Amino acid sequence: MERKMDIPALQEFLRAQFYQVADELEVVGLPEDGLTLKLKVQTHHLRPGETVSGPAMFMLADVAVYLAILSHIGPVALAVTTNCAIDFMRKPAAGADLICEARLHKLGRVLAVGDALIYSEGQGKPVARAGMTYSIPPK
């Protein structure tokens, strides 16, 4: 698949369109079939017990797959999530940032399907897995 956005373009898109979270997220890789995104874990991402909250992990998975799609279709801000199923499998390591490896399985004209594995930085087993579907607006 051809790329329409590289890492600097994706980071700039985040700063322009999702300024609320842009400083917390860093695109760290752009493998052929996906994207790798880091969540710089901060205090407001934590829940009681000093672990990363489910909503913070959902946000990471959602943005990672979204950016993987945009890397191929360009800066289409109105591509939207239509479905997500997420499994929280183990507690993230205390004090560690999270790394999300997103993969695209289908990228059609109006529908995209991907998944995301979330890891605590430096650990081998995923802490969460998400399956995501997006609607792409007509051109």
JSON list of C-alpha atoms in Angstrom, two decimals:
[
{"chain": "A", "resi": 1, "resn": "MET", "atom": "CA", "xyz": [0.00, 0.00, 0.00]},
{"chain": "A", "resi": 2, "resn": "GLU", "atom": "CA", "xyz": [1.19, 3.48, -0.83]},
{"chain": "A", "resi": 3, "resn": "ARG", "atom": "CA", "xyz": [1.79, 5.96, 2.02]},
{"chain": "A", "resi": 4, "resn": "LYS", "atom": "CA", "xyz": [0.30, 9.43, 1.82]},
{"chain": "A", "resi": 5, "resn": "MET", "atom": "CA", "xyz": [1.55, 10.60, 5.24]},
{"chain": "A", "resi": 6, "resn": "ASP", "atom": "CA", "xyz": [4.90, 9.97, 6.93]},
{"chain": "A", "resi": 7, "resn": "ILE", "atom": "CA", "xyz": [5.70, 10.23, 10.65]},
{"chain": "A", "resi": 8, "resn": "PRO", "atom": "CA", "xyz": [6.24, 14.03, 10.71]},
{"chain": "A", "resi": 9, "resn": "ALA", "atom": "CA", "xyz": [2.98, 14.60, 8.79]},
{"chain": "A", "resi": 10, "resn": "LEU", "atom": "CA", "xyz": [1.07, 12.33, 11.19]},
{"chain": "A", "resi": 11, "resn": "GLN", "atom": "CA", "xyz": [2.50, 14.15, 14.23]},
{"chain": "A", "resi": 12, "resn": "GLU", "atom": "CA", "xyz": [1.57, 17.51, 12.69]},
{"chain": "A", "resi": 13, "resn": "PHE", "atom": "CA", "xyz": [-1.97, 16.22, 12.01]},
{"chain": "A", "resi": 14, "resn": "LEU", "atom": "CA", "xyz": [-2.24, 15.21, 15.68]},
{"chain": "A", "resi": 15, "resn": "ARG", "atom": "CA", "xyz": [-1.07, 18.66, 16.81]},
{"chain": "A", "resi": 16, "resn": "ALA", "atom": "CA", "xyz": [-3.57, 20.39, 14.52]},
{"chain": "A", "resi": 17, "resn": "GLN", "atom": "CA", "xyz": [-6.63, 18.17, 14.95]},
{"chain": "A", "resi": 18, "resn": "PHE", "atom": "CA", "xyz": [-6.15, 16.44, 18.33]},
{"chain": "A", "resi": 19, "resn": "TYR", "atom": "CA", "xyz": [-4.19, 19.04, 20.25]},
{"chain": "A", "resi": 20, "resn": "GLN", "atom": "CA", "xyz": [-5.78, 17.79, 23.50]},
{"chain": "A", "resi": 21, "resn": "VAL", "atom": "CA", "xyz": [-3.65, 14.60, 23.39]},
{"chain": "A", "resi": 22, "resn": "ALA", "atom": "CA", "xyz": [-0.93, 15.38, 20.82]},
{"chain": "A", "resi": 23, "resn": "ASP", "atom": "CA", "xyz": [1.79, 15.95, 23.44]},
{"chain": "A", "resi": 24, "resn": "GLU", "atom": "CA", "xyz": [1.03, 12.57, 25.05]},
{"chain": "A", "resi": 25, "resn": "LEU", "atom": "CA", "xyz": [1.39, 10.54, 21.85]},
{"chain": "A", "resi": 26, "resn": "GLU", "atom": "CA", "xyz": [4.40, 9.86, 19.66]},
{"chain": "A", "resi": 27, "resn": "VAL", "atom": "CA", "xyz": [4.45, 7.94, 16.38]},
{"chain": "A", "resi": 28, "resn": "VAL", "atom": "CA", "xyz": [7.56, 5.78, 16.78]},
{"chain": "A", "resi": 29, "resn": "GLY", "atom": "CA", "xyz": [7.27, 3.48, 13.78]},
{"chain": "A", "resi": 30, "resn": "LEU", "atom": "CA", "xyz": [5.55, 3.05, 10.46]},
{"chain": "A", "resi": 31, "resn": "PRO", "atom": "CA", "xyz": [5.82, -0.61, 9.42]},
{"chain": "A", "resi": 32, "resn": "GLU", "atom": "CA", "xyz": [4.36, -1.55, 6.03]},
{"chain": "A", "resi": 33, "resn": "ASP", "atom": "CA", "xyz": [1.03, -2.83, 7.38]},
{"chain": "A", "resi": 34, "resn": "GLY", "atom": "CA", "xyz": [0.48, -0.52, 10.33]},
{"chain": "A", "resi": 35, "resn": "LEU", "atom": "CA", "xyz": [1.84, 1.99, 12.81]},
{"chain": "A", "resi": 36, "resn": "THR", "atom": "CA", "xyz": [3.52, 2.00, 16.23]},
{"chain": "A", "resi": 37, "resn": "LEU", "atom": "CA", "xyz": [2.39, 4.65, 18.71]},
{"chain": "A", "resi": 38, "resn": "LYS", "atom": "CA", "xyz": [3.68, 5.47, 22.19]},
{"chain": "A", "resi": 39, "resn": "LEU", "atom": "CA", "xyz": [1.54, 6.82, 25.03]},
{"chain": "A", "resi": 40, "resn": "LYS", "atom": "CA", "xyz": [3.70, 8.86, 27.40]},
{"chain": "A", "resi": 41, "resn": "VAL", "atom": "CA", "xyz": [1.87, 7.81, 30.56]},
{"chain": "A", "resi": 42, "resn": "GLN", "atom": "CA", "xyz": [1.06, 10.68, 32.91]},
{"chain": "A", "resi": 43, "resn": "THR", "atom": "CA", "xyz": [-0.74, 10.94, 36.23]},
{"chain": "A", "resi": 44, "resn": "HIS", "atom": "CA", "xyz": [-4.13, 11.66, 34.63]},
{"chain": "A", "resi": 45, "resn": "HIS", "atom": "CA", "xyz": [-3.93, 8.32, 32.75]},
{"chain": "A", "resi": 46, "resn": "LEU", "atom": "CA", "xyz": [-3.87, 6.37, 36.02]},
{"chain": "A", "resi": 47, "resn": "ARG", "atom": "CA", "xyz": [-6.73, 4.79, 37.91]},
{"chain": "A", "resi": 48, "resn": "PRO", "atom": "CA", "xyz": [-6.77, 3.69, 41.56]},
{"chain": "A", "resi": 49, "resn": "GLY", "atom": "CA", "xyz": [-4.03, 1.15, 42.12]},
{"chain": "A", "resi": 50, "resn": "GLU", "atom": "CA", "xyz": [-1.60, 3.25, 40.04]},
{"chain": "A", "resi": 51, "resn": "THR", "atom": "CA", "xyz": [-2.28, 1.40, 36.80]},
{"chain": "A", "resi": 52, "resn": "VAL", "atom": "CA", "xyz": [-3.16, 2.85, 33.41]},
{"chain": "A", "resi": 53, "resn": "SER", "atom": "CA", "xyz": [-6.93, 3.22, 33.01]},
{"chain": "A", "resi": 54, "resn": "GLY", "atom": "CA", "xyz": [-8.98, 1.38, 30.41]},
{"chain": "A", "resi": 55, "resn": "PRO", "atom": "CA", "xyz": [-10.08, 4.62, 28.73]},
{"chain": "A", "resi": 56, "resn": "ALA", "atom": "CA", "xyz": [-6.43, 5.66, 28.28]},
{"chain": "A", "resi": 57, "resn": "MET", "atom": "CA", "xyz": [-5.63, 2.29, 26.66]},
{"chain": "A", "resi": 58, "resn": "PHE", "atom": "CA", "xyz": [-8.72, 2.58, 24.43]},
{"chain": "A", "resi": 59, "resn": "MET", "atom": "CA", "xyz": [-7.57, 6.05, 23.33]},
{"chain": "A", "resi": 60, "resn": "LEU", "atom": "CA", "xyz": [-4.13, 4.69, 22.46]},
{"chain": "A", "resi": 61, "resn": "ALA", "atom": "CA", "xyz": [-5.54, 1.80, 20.38]},
{"chain": "A", "resi": 62, "resn": "ASP", "atom": "CA", "xyz": [-8.10, 4.04, 18.68]},
{"chain": "A", "resi": 63, "resn": "VAL", "atom": "CA", "xyz": [-5.60, 6.74, 17.69]},
{"chain": "A", "resi": 64, "resn": "ALA", "atom": "CA", "xyz": [-2.99, 4.18, 16.56]},
{"chain": "A", "resi": 65, "resn": "VAL", "atom": "CA", "xyz": [-5.33, 2.42, 14.13]},
{"chain": "A", "resi": 66, "resn": "TYR", "atom": "CA", "xyz": [-6.78, 5.77, 13.01]},
{"chain": "A", "resi": 67, "resn": "LEU", "atom": "CA", "xyz": [-3.31, 7.12, 12.19]},
{"chain": "A", "resi": 68, "resn": "ALA", "atom": "CA", "xyz": [-2.39, 3.87, 10.42]},
{"chain": "A", "resi": 69, "resn": "ILE", "atom": "CA", "xyz": [-5.42, 4.42, 8.17]},
{"chain": "A", "resi": 70, "resn": "LEU", "atom": "CA", "xyz": [-4.59, 8.09, 7.59]},
{"chain": "A", "resi": 71, "resn": "SER", "atom": "CA", "xyz": [-1.03, 7.20, 6.68]},
{"chain": "A", "resi": 72, "resn": "HIS", "atom": "CA", "xyz": [-2.54, 5.53, 3.58]},
{"chain": "A", "resi": 73, "resn": "ILE", "atom": "CA", "xyz": [-5.57, 7.72, 2.75]},
{"chain": "A", "resi": 74, "resn": "GLY", "atom": "CA", "xyz": [-4.22, 11.11, 3.79]},
{"chain": "A", "resi": 75, "resn": "PRO", "atom": "CA", "xyz": [-5.50, 13.63, 6.38]},
{"chain": "A", "resi": 76, "resn": "VAL", "atom": "CA", "xyz": [-9.19, 12.67, 6.40]},
{"chain": "A", "resi": 77, "resn": "ALA", "atom": "CA", "xyz": [-10.25, 14.01, 9.81]},
{"chain": "A", "resi": 78, "resn": "LEU", "atom": "CA", "xyz": [-13.80, 12.67, 9.51]},
{"chain": "A", "resi": 79, "resn": "ALA", "atom": "CA", "xyz": [-12.87, 8.98, 9.29]},
{"chain": "A", "resi": 80, "resn": "VAL", "atom": "CA", "xyz": [-14.59, 7.67, 12.43]},
{"chain": "A", "resi": 81, "resn": "THR", "atom": "CA", "xyz": [-14.56, 4.62, 14.67]},
{"chain": "A", "resi": 82, "resn": "THR", "atom": "CA", "xyz": [-17.65, 2.48, 14.14]},
{"chain": "A", "resi": 83, "resn": "ASN", "atom": "CA", "xyz": [-16.75, -0.51, 16.31]},
{"chain": "A", "resi": 84, "resn": "CYS", "atom": "CA", "xyz": [-14.24, -1.55, 18.94]},
{"chain": "A", "resi": 85, "resn": "ALA", "atom": "CA", "xyz": [-13.80, -4.69, 20.99]},
{"chain": "A", "resi": 86, "resn": "ILE", "atom": "CA", "xyz": [-11.03, -4.50, 23.56]},
{"chain": "A", "resi": 87, "resn": "ASP", "atom": "CA", "xyz": [-9.60, -7.11, 25.91]},
{"chain": "A", "resi": 88, "resn": "PHE", "atom": "CA", "xyz": [-7.60, -6.01, 28.94]},
{"chain": "A", "resi": 89, "resn": "MET", "atom": "CA", "xyz": [-5.29, -8.97, 29.57]},
{"chain": "A", "resi": 90, "resn": "ARG", "atom": "CA", "xyz": [-2.84, -7.94, 32.27]},
{"chain": "A", "resi": 91, "resn": "LYS", "atom": "CA", "xyz": [-1.90, -4.96, 34.40]},
{"chain": "A", "resi": 92, "resn": "PRO", "atom": "CA", "xyz": [0.54, -2.54, 32.74]},
{"chain": "A", "resi": 93, "resn": "ALA", "atom": "CA", "xyz": [3.91, -2.15, 34.45]},
{"chain": "A", "resi": 94, "resn": "ALA", "atom": "CA", "xyz": [3.99, 0.68, 36.98]},
{"chain": "A", "resi": 95, "resn": "GLY", "atom": "CA", "xyz": [5.66, 3.81, 35.63]},
{"chain": "A", "resi": 96, "resn": "ALA", "atom": "CA", "xyz": [6.12, 2.45, 32.10]},
{"chain": "A", "resi": 97, "resn": "ASP", "atom": "CA", "xyz": [4.92, 4.13, 28.92]},
{"chain": "A", "resi": 98, "resn": "LEU", "atom": "CA", "xyz": [2.64, 2.11, 26.66]},
{"chain": "A", "resi": 99, "resn": "ILE", "atom": "CA", "xyz": [3.48, 1.01, 23.11]},
{"chain": "A", "resi": 100, "resn": "CYS", "atom": "CA", "xyz": [0.70, 0.19, 20.66]},
{"chain": "A", "resi": 101, "resn": "GLU", "atom": "CA", "xyz": [1.38, -1.86, 17.54]},
{"chain": "A", "resi": 102, "resn": "ALA", "atom": "CA", "xyz": [-1.51, -1.29, 15.13]},
{"chain": "A", "resi": 103, "resn": "ARG", "atom": "CA", "xyz": [-2.07, -3.41, 12.00]},
{"chain": "A", "resi": 104, "resn": "LEU", "atom": "CA", "xyz": [-4.48, -2.88, 9.13]},
{"chain": "A", "resi": 105, "resn": "HIS", "atom": "CA", "xyz": [-6.28, -5.96, 7.78]},
{"chain": "A", "resi": 106, "resn": "LYS", "atom": "CA", "xyz": [-8.64, -4.25, 5.32]},
{"chain": "A", "resi": 107, "resn": "LEU", "atom": "CA", "xyz": [-8.53, -0.78, 3.85]},
{"chain": "A", "resi": 108, "resn": "GLY", "atom": "CA", "xyz": [-11.43, -0.29, 1.48]},
{"chain": "A", "resi": 109, "resn": "ARG", "atom": "CA", "xyz": [-13.18, 2.74, 0.02]},
{"chain": "A", "resi": 110, "resn": "VAL", "atom": "CA", "xyz": [-15.64, 3.13, 2.91]},
{"chain": "A", "resi": 111, "resn": "LEU", "atom": "CA", "xyz": [-14.49, 0.67, 5.59]},
{"chain": "A", "resi": 112, "resn": "ALA", "atom": "CA", "xyz": [-11.21, -0.11, 7.34]},
{"chain": "A", "resi": 113, "resn": "VAL", "atom": "CA", "xyz": [-10.53, -2.93, 9.80]},
{"chain": "A", "resi": 114, "resn": "GLY", "atom": "CA", "xyz": [-7.48, -3.27, 12.02]},
{"chain": "A", "resi": 115, "resn": "ASP", "atom": "CA", "xyz": [-6.26, -4.42, 15.37]},
{"chain": "A", "resi": 116, "resn": "ALA", "atom": "CA", "xyz": [-3.94, -3.15, 18.05]},
{"chain": "A", "resi": 117, "resn": "LEU", "atom": "CA", "xyz": [-1.71, -4.81, 20.61]},
{"chain": "A", "resi": 118, "resn": "ILE", "atom": "CA", "xyz": [-0.69, -2.66, 23.59]},
{"chain": "A", "resi": 119, "resn": "TYR", "atom": "CA", "xyz": [2.47, -3.39, 25.56]},
{"chain": "A", "resi": 120, "resn": "SER", "atom": "CA", "xyz": [4.13, -1.87, 28.61]},
{"chain": "A", "resi": 121, "resn": "GLU", "atom": "CA", "xyz": [7.39, -0.51, 27.24]},
{"chain": "A", "resi": 122, "resn": "GLY", "atom": "CA", "xyz": [10.15, -3.07, 27.70]},
{"chain": "A", "resi": 123, "resn": "GLN", "atom": "CA", "xyz": [7.84, -6.05, 28.33]},
{"chain": "A", "resi": 124, "resn": "GLY", "atom": "CA", "xyz": [7.14, -8.91, 25.94]},
{"chain": "A", "resi": 125, "resn": "LYS", "atom": "CA", "xyz": [3.51, -9.77, 26.65]},
{"chain": "A", "resi": 126, "resn": "PRO", "atom": "CA", "xyz": [0.65, -7.48, 25.61]},
{"chain": "A", "resi": 127, "resn": "VAL", "atom": "CA", "xyz": [-1.49, -5.81, 28.26]},
{"chain": "A", "resi": 128, "resn": "ALA", "atom": "CA", "xyz": [-4.47, -5.26, 25.92]},
{"chain": "A", "resi": 129, "resn": "ARG", "atom": "CA", "xyz": [-5.76, -6.20, 22.47]},
{"chain": "A", "resi": 130, "resn": "ALA", "atom": "CA", "xyz": [-8.34, -4.30, 20.43]},
{"chain": "A", "resi": 131, "resn": "GLY", "atom": "CA", "xyz": [-10.17, -4.97, 17.17]},
{"chain": "A", "resi": 132, "resn": "MET", "atom": "CA", "xyz": [-11.23, -1.73, 15.46]},
{"chain": "A", "resi": 133, "resn": "THR", "atom": "CA", "xyz": [-13.49, -0.79, 12.52]},
{"chain": "A", "resi": 134, "resn": "TYR", "atom": "CA", "xyz": [-13.64, 2.67, 10.91]},
{"chain": "A", "resi": 135, "resn": "SER", "atom": "CA", "xyz": [-15.95, 4.35, 8.43]},
{"chain": "A", "resi": 136, "resn": "ILE", "atom": "CA", "xyz": [-14.18, 6.40, 5.76]},
{"chain": "A", "resi": 137, "resn": "PRO", "atom": "CA", "xyz": [-16.23, 9.31, 4.37]},
{"chain": "A", "resi": 138, "resn": "PRO", "atom": "CA", "xyz": [-16.77, 9.50, 0.61]},
{"chain": "A", "resi": 139, "resn": "LYS", "atom": "CA", "xyz": [-14.31, 11.67, -1.31]}
]
